[in-house]
Amino acid sequence: MAKVQEFERIALIASDTERAQAAFAELLPTRNWAPLDDAEAVVVLGGDGFMLQTLHAMLENGRVIPAYGVNLGTVGFLMNRHRAGSDICKRIARARSIAIAPLCMDAVTQDNGRHRFFAINEVSLLRETRQTAKIEVTVDDKVRIAELVCDGVLVSTPAGSTAYNLSANGPILPLDSQLLALTPISPFRPRRWRGAILPDRSTIKLTVREPHKRPVSVVADQKEVRDIAEVSLAIARECELTLLFDPGHALDERIVSEQFVV
């Protein structure tokens, strides 16, 4: 990964938490910050949730610029370490860029409504009631599991593989692996199926069985659609995002490190 250029027009945004707002007030007088809609890059102060919110806003607005996150939240997996008093512009100039392609989700509801959202972390299908879900799993136009009986199922990108996917006992994927994780949530049948690792060029279709008795919702990162009939998923390479990381603290290193946490 090559060193990024030194950006001239940089925007500064912050979440509404007390810590993020304090850092915003500290950084605001250090340079002439550009408006976000005219910036070449953006500094994002907050946690992973605010970073995801910012990246999704870029996708929705159709204007994607590199984002440098400063962790003022909790986990901060997508962020850089907060260092009070450091020269943020010099850190950005030395940062390394990592490209992330989101999942594109096309969902069809029981009343034939159609919804398209992007997911940077994962798309998850979840049962809506006490009844277990029954889901048909199709990969590359071939039915792989005719009836997965479960609480749900999710498809994760490498960037999201240490989030909900890991909590559901899914695999951690290196960032450059070009893979997706297909992970069941509390599977009942097939009892021994623990998921699959797929090339990220795969197309995935998840079809709900017995939807009136066993309704299912779908969540693409923070967007939810209820009472779905089917969901189609594929990597959206045309919507590639860029995250900036300090040397030695890149996302791929964090993904490796996470596998040795005990």
mmCIF file of C-alpha atoms in Angstrom:
data_model
loop_
_atom_site.group_PDB
_atom_site.id
_atom_site.type_symbol
_atom_site.label_atom_id
_atom_site.label_comp_id
_atom_site.label_asym_id
_atom_site.label_seq_id
_atom_site.Cartn_x
_atom_site.Cartn_y
_atom_site.Cartn_z
ATOM 1 C CA MET A 1 0.000 0.000 0.000
ATOM 2 C CA ALA A 2 1.571 3.233 -1.140
ATOM 3 C CA LYS A 3 1.893 6.410 0.878
ATOM 4 C CA VAL A 4 -0.987 8.790 0.241
ATOM 5 C CA GLN A 5 -0.573 12.337 -0.998
ATOM 6 C CA GLU A 6 -0.662 15.353 1.287
ATOM 7 C CA PHE A 7 -4.162 16.739 0.976
ATOM 8 C CA GLU A 8 -4.715 20.506 0.763
ATOM 9 C CA ARG A 9 -8.451 20.608 1.514
ATOM 10 C CA ILE A 10 -9.338 18.564 4.576
ATOM 11 C CA ALA A 11 -12.690 18.566 6.372
ATOM 12 C CA LEU A 12 -13.157 17.997 10.109
ATOM 13 C CA ILE A 13 -16.291 16.363 11.522
ATOM 14 C CA ALA A 14 -17.139 14.921 14.945
ATOM 15 C CA SER A 15 -19.801 12.850 16.625
ATOM 16 C CA ASP A 16 -21.914 14.522 19.302
ATOM 17 C CA THR A 17 -20.209 12.733 22.203
ATOM 18 C CA GLU A 18 -18.416 14.818 24.821
ATOM 19 C CA ARG A 19 -14.958 13.404 24.001
ATOM 20 C CA ALA A 20 -15.346 13.920 20.262
ATOM 21 C CA GLN A 21 -16.611 17.468 20.702
ATOM 22 C CA ALA A 22 -13.673 18.289 22.997
ATOM 23 C CA ALA A 23 -11.206 17.012 20.376
ATOM 24 C CA PHE A 24 -13.068 18.977 17.697
ATOM 25 C CA ALA A 25 -12.660 22.174 19.722
ATOM 26 C CA GLU A 26 -8.938 21.425 20.160
ATOM 27 C CA LEU A 27 -8.332 20.813 16.434
ATOM 28 C CA LEU A 28 -10.581 23.513 14.979
ATOM 29 C CA PRO A 29 -8.091 26.417 15.362
ATOM 30 C CA THR A 30 -5.075 24.430 14.084
ATOM 31 C CA ARG A 31 -5.786 25.022 10.367
ATOM 32 C CA ASN A 32 -8.312 26.285 7.861
ATOM 33 C CA TRP A 33 -10.598 23.306 7.509
ATOM 34 C CA ALA A 34 -12.517 22.868 4.259
ATOM 35 C CA PRO A 35 -16.282 22.324 3.982
ATOM 36 C CA LEU A 36 -17.024 18.630 3.634
ATOM 37 C CA ASP A 37 -18.571 19.001 0.178
ATOM 38 C CA ASP A 38 -15.354 20.645 -1.117
ATOM 39 C CA ALA A 39 -12.774 18.529 0.738
ATOM 40 C CA GLU A 40 -10.229 16.063 -0.657
ATOM 41 C CA ALA A 41 -10.212 14.071 2.602
ATOM 42 C CA VAL A 42 -12.004 14.107 5.942
ATOM 43 C CA VAL A 43 -10.941 13.656 9.565
ATOM 44 C CA VAL A 44 -13.634 11.760 11.466
ATOM 45 C CA LEU A 45 -13.664 12.155 15.262
ATOM 46 C CA GLY A 46 -15.683 9.519 17.115
ATOM 47 C CA GLY A 47 -16.131 5.773 17.163
ATOM 48 C CA ASP A 48 -16.728 3.009 14.640
ATOM 49 C CA GLY A 49 -20.452 3.766 14.495
ATOM 50 C CA PHE A 50 -19.853 7.376 13.501
ATOM 51 C CA MET A 51 -17.278 6.322 10.922
ATOM 52 C CA LEU A 52 -19.793 3.900 9.378
ATOM 53 C CA GLN A 53 -22.396 6.671 9.391
ATOM 54 C CA THR A 54 -19.948 8.980 7.596
ATOM 55 C CA LEU A 55 -19.004 6.382 4.976
ATOM 56 C CA HIS A 56 -22.648 5.568 4.302
ATOM 57 C CA ALA A 57 -23.401 9.264 3.833
ATOM 58 C CA MET A 58 -20.653 9.388 1.197
ATOM 59 C CA LEU A 59 -22.167 6.430 -0.647
ATOM 60 C CA GLU A 60 -25.624 8.000 -0.547
ATOM 61 C CA ASN A 61 -24.343 11.369 -1.744
ATOM 62 C CA GLY A 62 -22.258 9.841 -4.511
ATOM 63 C CA ARG A 63 -19.090 11.664 -3.441
ATOM 64 C CA VAL A 64 -16.484 9.423 -1.809
ATOM 65 C CA ILE A 65 -13.256 10.852 -0.335
ATOM 66 C CA PRO A 66 -10.577 9.260 1.893
ATOM 67 C CA ALA A 67 -11.457 9.189 5.593
ATOM 68 C CA TYR A 68 -9.000 9.355 8.501
ATOM 69 C CA GLY A 69 -10.647 8.301 11.747
ATOM 70 C CA VAL A 70 -9.551 9.296 15.247
ATOM 71 C CA ASN A 71 -10.897 6.979 17.931
ATOM 72 C CA LEU A 72 -12.896 8.816 20.566
ATOM 73 C CA GLY A 73 -15.385 5.994 21.019
ATOM 74 C CA THR A 74 -14.928 2.488 22.403
ATOM 75 C CA VAL A 75 -13.431 -0.224 20.168
ATOM 76 C CA GLY A 76 -12.287 2.001 17.306
ATOM 77 C CA PHE A 77 -11.554 -0.839 14.906
ATOM 78 C CA LEU A 78 -11.889 1.470 11.889
ATOM 79 C CA MET A 79 -10.091 4.349 13.606
ATOM 80 C CA ASN A 80 -6.606 5.571 14.513
ATOM 81 C CA ARG A 81 -5.433 6.127 18.065
ATOM 82 C CA HIS A 82 -6.206 9.518 19.600
ATOM 83 C CA ARG A 83 -2.998 11.364 20.472
ATOM 84 C CA ALA A 84 -3.673 14.703 22.109
ATOM 85 C CA GLY A 85 -1.412 17.455 20.800
ATOM 86 C CA SER A 86 -0.171 15.528 17.753
ATOM 87 C CA ASP A 87 -0.060 17.187 14.323
ATOM 88 C CA ILE A 88 -3.052 15.616 12.624
ATOM 89 C CA CYS A 89 -2.073 16.844 9.151
ATOM 90 C CA LYS A 90 1.389 15.268 9.389
ATOM 91 C CA ARG A 91 -0.224 12.019 10.504
ATOM 92 C CA ILE A 92 -2.533 12.100 7.494
ATOM 93 C CA ALA A 93 0.400 12.793 5.139
ATOM 94 C CA ARG A 94 2.173 9.659 6.466
ATOM 95 C CA ALA A 95 -0.969 7.531 6.531
ATOM 96 C CA ARG A 96 -1.503 4.458 4.392
ATOM 97 C CA SER A 97 -4.666 3.923 2.392
ATOM 98 C CA ILE A 98 -6.815 0.814 2.464
ATOM 99 C CA ALA A 99 -9.575 0.263 -0.081
ATOM 100 C CA ILE A 100 -12.824 -1.308 1.101
ATOM 101 C CA ALA A 101 -15.613 -2.398 -1.243
ATOM 102 C CA PRO A 102 -19.056 -2.649 0.404
ATOM 103 C CA LEU A 103 -21.744 -5.246 -0.143
ATOM 104 C CA CYS A 104 -24.706 -4.207 -2.251
ATOM 105 C CA MET A 105 -27.967 -5.614 -0.866
ATOM 106 C CA ASP A 106 -31.156 -5.867 -2.899
ATOM 107 C CA ALA A 107 -34.084 -6.919 -0.709
ATOM 108 C CA VAL A 108 -37.626 -7.803 -1.787
ATOM 109 C CA THR A 109 -40.378 -7.715 0.846
ATOM 110 C CA GLN A 110 -43.492 -9.878 1.077
ATOM 111 C CA ASP A 111 -45.581 -7.072 -0.458
ATOM 112 C CA ASN A 112 -43.089 -6.850 -3.358
ATOM 113 C CA GLY A 113 -41.390 -3.702 -2.071
ATOM 114 C CA ARG A 114 -37.802 -3.319 -3.229
ATOM 115 C CA HIS A 115 -34.925 -1.847 -1.219
ATOM 116 C CA ARG A 116 -31.235 -1.351 -2.018
ATOM 117 C CA PHE A 117 -28.664 -0.587 0.676
ATOM 118 C CA PHE A 118 -24.904 -0.880 1.023
ATOM 119 C CA ALA A 119 -23.158 -2.662 3.890
ATOM 120 C CA ILE A 120 -19.553 -2.021 4.854
ATOM 121 C CA ASN A 121 -19.561 -4.598 7.675
ATOM 122 C CA GLU A 122 -22.287 -7.158 7.093
ATOM 123 C CA VAL A 123 -25.815 -7.972 5.993
ATOM 124 C CA SER A 124 -27.736 -10.093 8.491
ATOM 125 C CA LEU A 125 -31.102 -11.857 8.264
ATOM 126 C CA LEU A 126 -32.855 -12.302 11.627
ATOM 127 C CA ARG A 127 -36.073 -13.983 12.732
ATOM 128 C CA GLU A 128 -38.753 -11.510 13.843
ATOM 129 C CA THR A 129 -40.696 -13.781 16.229
ATOM 130 C CA ARG A 130 -40.125 -16.751 18.513
ATOM 131 C CA GLN A 131 -40.384 -19.031 15.471
ATOM 132 C CA THR A 132 -37.079 -20.109 13.963
ATOM 133 C CA ALA A 133 -36.364 -18.876 10.462
ATOM 134 C CA LYS A 134 -36.181 -21.150 7.430
ATOM 135 C CA ILE A 135 -33.886 -19.804 4.722
ATOM 136 C CA GLU A 136 -32.824 -21.190 1.368
ATOM 137 C CA VAL A 137 -29.190 -20.424 0.591
ATOM 138 C CA THR A 138 -28.140 -19.976 -3.044
ATOM 139 C CA VAL A 139 -24.577 -19.171 -4.138
ATOM 140 C CA ASP A 140 -23.757 -18.395 -7.769
ATOM 141 C CA ASP A 141 -27.216 -19.527 -8.922
ATOM 142 C CA LYS A 142 -26.895 -22.934 -7.266
ATOM 143 C CA VAL A 143 -28.958 -23.886 -4.214
ATOM 144 C CA ARG A 144 -26.409 -24.897 -1.574
ATOM 145 C CA ILE A 145 -28.788 -25.376 1.372
ATOM 146 C CA ALA A 146 -32.461 -25.928 0.612
ATOM 147 C CA GLU A 147 -33.560 -25.192 4.167
ATOM 148 C CA LEU A 148 -31.366 -23.609 6.831
ATOM 149 C CA VAL A 149 -33.298 -23.623 10.120
ATOM 150 C CA CYS A 150 -31.781 -20.952 12.362
ATOM 151 C CA ASP A 151 -32.162 -17.674 14.222
ATOM 152 C CA GLY A 152 -30.619 -16.017 11.184
ATOM 153 C CA VAL A 153 -27.675 -15.858 8.796
ATOM 154 C CA LEU A 154 -25.209 -13.150 7.861
ATOM 155 C CA VAL A 155 -22.768 -12.275 5.104
ATOM 156 C CA SER A 156 -19.681 -10.366 6.223
ATOM 157 C CA THR A 157 -16.921 -8.481 4.435
ATOM 158 C CA PRO A 158 -13.332 -8.738 5.722
ATOM 159 C CA ALA A 159 -13.729 -5.285 7.307
ATOM 160 C CA GLY A 160 -16.746 -6.536 9.254
ATOM 161 C CA SER A 161 -15.480 -10.020 10.019
ATOM 162 C CA THR A 162 -14.413 -9.094 13.584
ATOM 163 C CA ALA A 163 -17.822 -7.549 14.398
ATOM 164 C CA TYR A 164 -21.163 -9.412 14.465
ATOM 165 C CA ASN A 165 -19.654 -12.194 12.340
ATOM 166 C CA LEU A 166 -17.040 -13.032 14.985
ATOM 167 C CA SER A 167 -19.672 -12.954 17.734
ATOM 168 C CA ALA A 168 -21.633 -15.544 15.720
ATOM 169 C CA ASN A 169 -18.513 -17.766 15.604
ATOM 170 C CA GLY A 170 -17.688 -16.795 12.033
ATOM 171 C CA PRO A 171 -14.105 -16.644 10.697
ATOM 172 C CA ILE A 172 -11.847 -13.589 10.777
ATOM 173 C CA LEU A 173 -10.919 -12.652 7.206
ATOM 174 C CA PRO A 174 -7.678 -10.821 6.310
ATOM 175 C CA LEU A 175 -8.469 -7.548 4.597
ATOM 176 C CA ASP A 176 -6.770 -8.483 1.321
ATOM 177 C CA SER A 177 -8.241 -11.994 1.246
ATOM 178 C CA GLN A 178 -10.941 -11.186 -1.352
ATOM 179 C CA LEU A 179 -13.314 -13.392 0.603
ATOM 180 C CA LEU A 180 -16.749 -13.199 2.218
ATOM 181 C CA ALA A 181 -17.951 -15.041 5.309
ATOM 182 C CA LEU A 182 -21.380 -16.701 5.171
ATOM 183 C CA THR A 183 -22.191 -17.436 8.808
ATOM 184 C CA PRO A 184 -25.323 -18.970 10.381
ATOM 185 C CA ILE A 185 -26.734 -17.523 13.612
ATOM 186 C CA SER A 186 -27.709 -20.268 16.094
ATOM 187 C CA PRO A 187 -28.257 -22.930 13.395
ATOM 188 C CA PHE A 188 -30.552 -25.837 14.263
ATOM 189 C CA ARG A 189 -30.505 -27.701 10.967
ATOM 190 C CA PRO A 190 -28.249 -28.685 9.222
ATOM 191 C CA ARG A 191 -26.899 -29.091 12.757
ATOM 192 C CA ARG A 192 -23.260 -29.459 11.780
ATOM 193 C CA TRP A 193 -23.129 -26.584 9.287
ATOM 194 C CA ARG A 194 -20.999 -23.756 10.659
ATOM 195 C CA GLY A 195 -20.879 -21.538 7.590
ATOM 196 C CA ALA A 196 -18.765 -21.046 4.489
ATOM 197 C CA ILE A 197 -15.934 -18.866 3.200
ATOM 198 C CA LEU A 198 -16.648 -17.631 -0.326
ATOM 199 C CA PRO A 199 -14.725 -15.714 -3.003
ATOM 200 C CA ASP A 200 -15.886 -12.096 -2.959
ATOM 201 C CA ARG A 201 -16.884 -12.398 -6.618
ATOM 202 C CA SER A 202 -19.705 -14.706 -5.498
ATOM 203 C CA THR A 203 -23.349 -13.735 -5.749
ATOM 204 C CA ILE A 204 -25.527 -14.815 -2.825
ATOM 205 C CA LYS A 205 -29.299 -15.142 -2.642
ATOM 206 C CA LEU A 206 -31.163 -15.827 0.609
ATOM 207 C CA THR A 207 -34.842 -16.788 0.270
ATOM 208 C CA VAL A 208 -37.223 -16.936 3.227
ATOM 209 C CA ARG A 209 -39.324 -20.086 3.556
ATOM 210 C CA GLU A 210 -42.769 -20.006 5.243
ATOM 211 C CA PRO A 211 -42.557 -16.202 5.584
ATOM 212 C CA HIS A 212 -46.033 -15.665 7.048
ATOM 213 C CA LYS A 213 -45.409 -18.133 9.856
ATOM 214 C CA ARG A 214 -41.696 -17.339 10.194
ATOM 215 C CA PRO A 215 -41.158 -13.647 9.296
ATOM 216 C CA VAL A 216 -37.583 -12.455 8.802
ATOM 217 C CA SER A 217 -35.991 -8.992 8.761
ATOM 218 C CA VAL A 218 -32.728 -7.941 7.130
ATOM 219 C CA VAL A 219 -30.190 -5.423 8.416
ATOM 220 C CA ALA A 220 -27.497 -3.870 6.206
ATOM 221 C CA ASP A 221 -25.162 -2.277 8.760
ATOM 222 C CA GLN A 222 -27.619 0.203 10.315
ATOM 223 C CA LYS A 223 -30.546 -0.047 7.856
ATOM 224 C CA GLU A 224 -33.368 -2.526 8.550
ATOM 225 C CA VAL A 225 -36.134 -3.908 6.329
ATOM 226 C CA ARG A 226 -38.819 -6.158 7.812
ATOM 227 C CA ASP A 227 -40.930 -9.001 6.383
ATOM 228 C CA ILE A 228 -38.578 -9.853 3.557
ATOM 229 C CA ALA A 229 -39.066 -12.477 0.858
ATOM 230 C CA GLU A 230 -35.530 -12.630 -0.520
ATOM 231 C CA VAL A 231 -32.184 -10.856 -0.398
ATOM 232 C CA SER A 232 -29.519 -10.747 -3.114
ATOM 233 C CA LEU A 233 -25.933 -9.783 -2.301
ATOM 234 C CA ALA A 234 -22.794 -8.954 -4.268
ATOM 235 C CA ILE A 235 -19.683 -6.833 -3.745
ATOM 236 C CA ALA A 236 -20.097 -3.309 -5.196
ATOM 237 C CA ARG A 237 -16.628 -2.656 -6.597
ATOM 238 C CA GLU A 238 -17.774 0.568 -8.209
ATOM 239 C CA CYS A 239 -18.432 2.001 -4.708
ATOM 240 C CA GLU A 240 -14.960 1.449 -3.250
ATOM 241 C CA LEU A 241 -14.166 3.433 -0.098
ATOM 242 C CA THR A 242 -10.759 4.529 1.214
ATOM 243 C CA LEU A 243 -9.706 4.529 4.864
ATOM 244 C CA LEU A 244 -6.439 6.130 6.038
ATOM 245 C CA PHE A 245 -4.399 4.543 8.818
ATOM 246 C CA ASP A 246 -1.232 5.431 10.680
ATOM 247 C CA PRO A 247 1.721 3.174 9.747
ATOM 248 C CA GLY A 248 1.704 0.109 11.965
ATOM 249 C CA HIS A 249 -1.932 0.537 12.910
ATOM 250 C CA ALA A 250 -3.605 -0.444 9.652
ATOM 251 C CA LEU A 251 -6.801 -2.434 9.544
ATOM 252 C CA ASP A 252 -5.148 -5.540 8.129
ATOM 253 C CA GLU A 253 -2.753 -5.625 11.118
ATOM 254 C CA ARG A 254 -5.694 -5.235 13.491
ATOM 255 C CA ILE A 255 -7.447 -8.161 11.848
ATOM 256 C CA VAL A 256 -4.363 -10.363 12.328
ATOM 257 C CA SER A 257 -3.906 -9.182 15.931
ATOM 258 C CA GLU A 258 -7.535 -9.899 16.792
ATOM 259 C CA GLN A 259 -6.942 -13.617 16.153
ATOM 260 C CA PHE A 260 -4.408 -13.775 18.991
ATOM 261 C CA VAL A 261 -6.569 -12.124 21.648
ATOM 262 C CA VAL A 262 -7.305 -14.618 24.454
#
